[in-house]
Amino acid sequence: MNINTLKAAQQGAQQSTRTAGDIGRQTQSVNRDNQHISETSDKNGKVRGERKIEQEKAAFQAAKRDAAIEIEHAQKQNLVSGLQSATTSALGFVNRFLS
């Protein structure tokens, strides 16, 4: 082998080493980017989960409030109905008494 062949082989090896180093750095960069994306995704998922929980809590509170209003309304209706019934009975008694 002559000196030129050895120099060419050395330069090829150095270029391969540089290329391998570039690939390694690019791989590390991609890995860091992927990790950042993963962490961001995890944070976003937690935020979405927390928002969903808050929405469900608000919906539950609204349903609870609506149920309380319905119960109160039903109680008032029962009271009015009971008063009407008592008034009708009393009027019936008075009418019989006066007859």
Coordinates of C-alpha atoms in Angstrom, one line a residue:
M1 CA 0.0 0.0 0.0
N2 CA 1.3 3.4 -0.8
I3 CA 1.1 6.5 1.4
N4 CA -1.8 8.1 -0.6
T5 CA -4.0 5.0 0.1
L6 CA -3.2 5.2 3.8
K7 CA -3.9 9.0 3.9
A8 CA -7.2 8.4 2.0
A9 CA -8.1 5.6 4.5
Q10 CA -7.3 7.9 7.4
Q11 CA -9.3 10.7 6.0
G12 CA -12.2 8.3 5.4
A13 CA -12.0 7.1 8.9
Q14 CA -11.9 10.6 10.3
Q15 CA -14.9 11.6 8.2
S16 CA -16.8 8.5 9.4
T17 CA -16.0 9.4 13.0
R18 CA -17.3 12.9 12.4
T19 CA -20.4 11.6 10.8
A20 CA -21.0 9.1 13.6
G21 CA -20.5 12.0 16.1
D22 CA -23.0 14.1 14.2
I23 CA -25.5 11.3 14.1
G24 CA -25.0 10.8 17.9
R25 CA -25.6 14.5 18.6
Q26 CA -28.6 14.5 16.4
T27 CA -30.0 11.4 18.1
Q28 CA -29.4 13.1 21.5
S29 CA -31.2 16.2 20.3
V30 CA -34.2 14.2 19.0
N31 CA -34.3 12.2 22.3
R32 CA -34.4 15.5 24.3
D33 CA -37.1 16.8 22.0
N34 CA -39.1 13.6 22.5
Q35 CA -38.7 13.8 26.2
H36 CA -39.8 17.4 26.2
I37 CA -42.8 16.5 24.1
S38 CA -43.6 13.6 26.4
E39 CA -43.4 15.8 29.5
T40 CA -45.5 18.5 27.9
S41 CA -48.0 15.9 26.9
D42 CA -48.1 14.5 30.5
K43 CA -48.6 18.1 31.8
N44 CA -51.4 18.8 29.3
G45 CA -53.0 15.5 30.1
K46 CA -53.0 16.4 33.8
V47 CA -54.4 19.8 33.1
R48 CA -57.1 18.3 30.9
G49 CA -57.9 15.8 33.6
E50 CA -58.1 18.5 36.2
R51 CA -60.4 20.6 34.0
K52 CA -62.6 17.6 33.5
I53 CA -62.8 17.0 37.2
E54 CA -63.7 20.6 37.8
Q55 CA -66.3 20.5 35.1
E56 CA -67.8 17.3 36.6
K57 CA -67.8 18.9 40.1
A58 CA -69.6 22.0 38.7
A59 CA -72.1 19.8 36.9
F60 CA -72.7 17.8 40.1
Q61 CA -73.2 21.0 42.1
A62 CA -75.6 22.3 39.5
A63 CA -77.6 19.0 39.5
K64 CA -77.6 19.1 43.3
R65 CA -78.8 22.7 43.3
D66 CA -81.5 21.8 40.7
A67 CA -82.6 18.9 42.8
A68 CA -82.9 21.0 45.9
I69 CA -85.0 23.5 44.0
E70 CA -87.3 20.7 42.7
I71 CA -87.6 19.3 46.2
E72 CA -88.5 22.7 47.6
H73 CA -91.0 23.2 44.8
A74 CA -92.6 19.8 45.5
Q75 CA -92.8 20.5 49.2
K76 CA -94.5 23.8 48.5
Q77 CA -96.9 22.1 46.1
N78 CA -97.7 19.5 48.7
L79 CA -98.2 22.2 51.3
V80 CA -100.6 24.1 48.9
S81 CA -102.4 20.8 48.1
G82 CA -102.6 20.0 51.8
L83 CA -104.0 23.5 52.6
Q84 CA -106.5 23.2 49.7
S85 CA -107.6 19.8 51.0
A86 CA -107.9 21.1 54.6
T87 CA -109.8 24.2 53.4
T88 CA -112.2 22.0 51.3
S89 CA -112.8 19.7 54.3
A90 CA -113.4 22.6 56.6
L91 CA -115.8 24.2 54.2
G92 CA -117.6 20.9 53.8
F93 CA -117.9 20.6 57.6
V94 CA -119.2 24.2 57.9
N95 CA -121.7 23.6 55.1
R96 CA -122.9 20.5 56.8
F97 CA -123.1 22.2 60.1
L98 CA -125.0 25.1 58.6
S99 CA -127.4 22.9 56.7

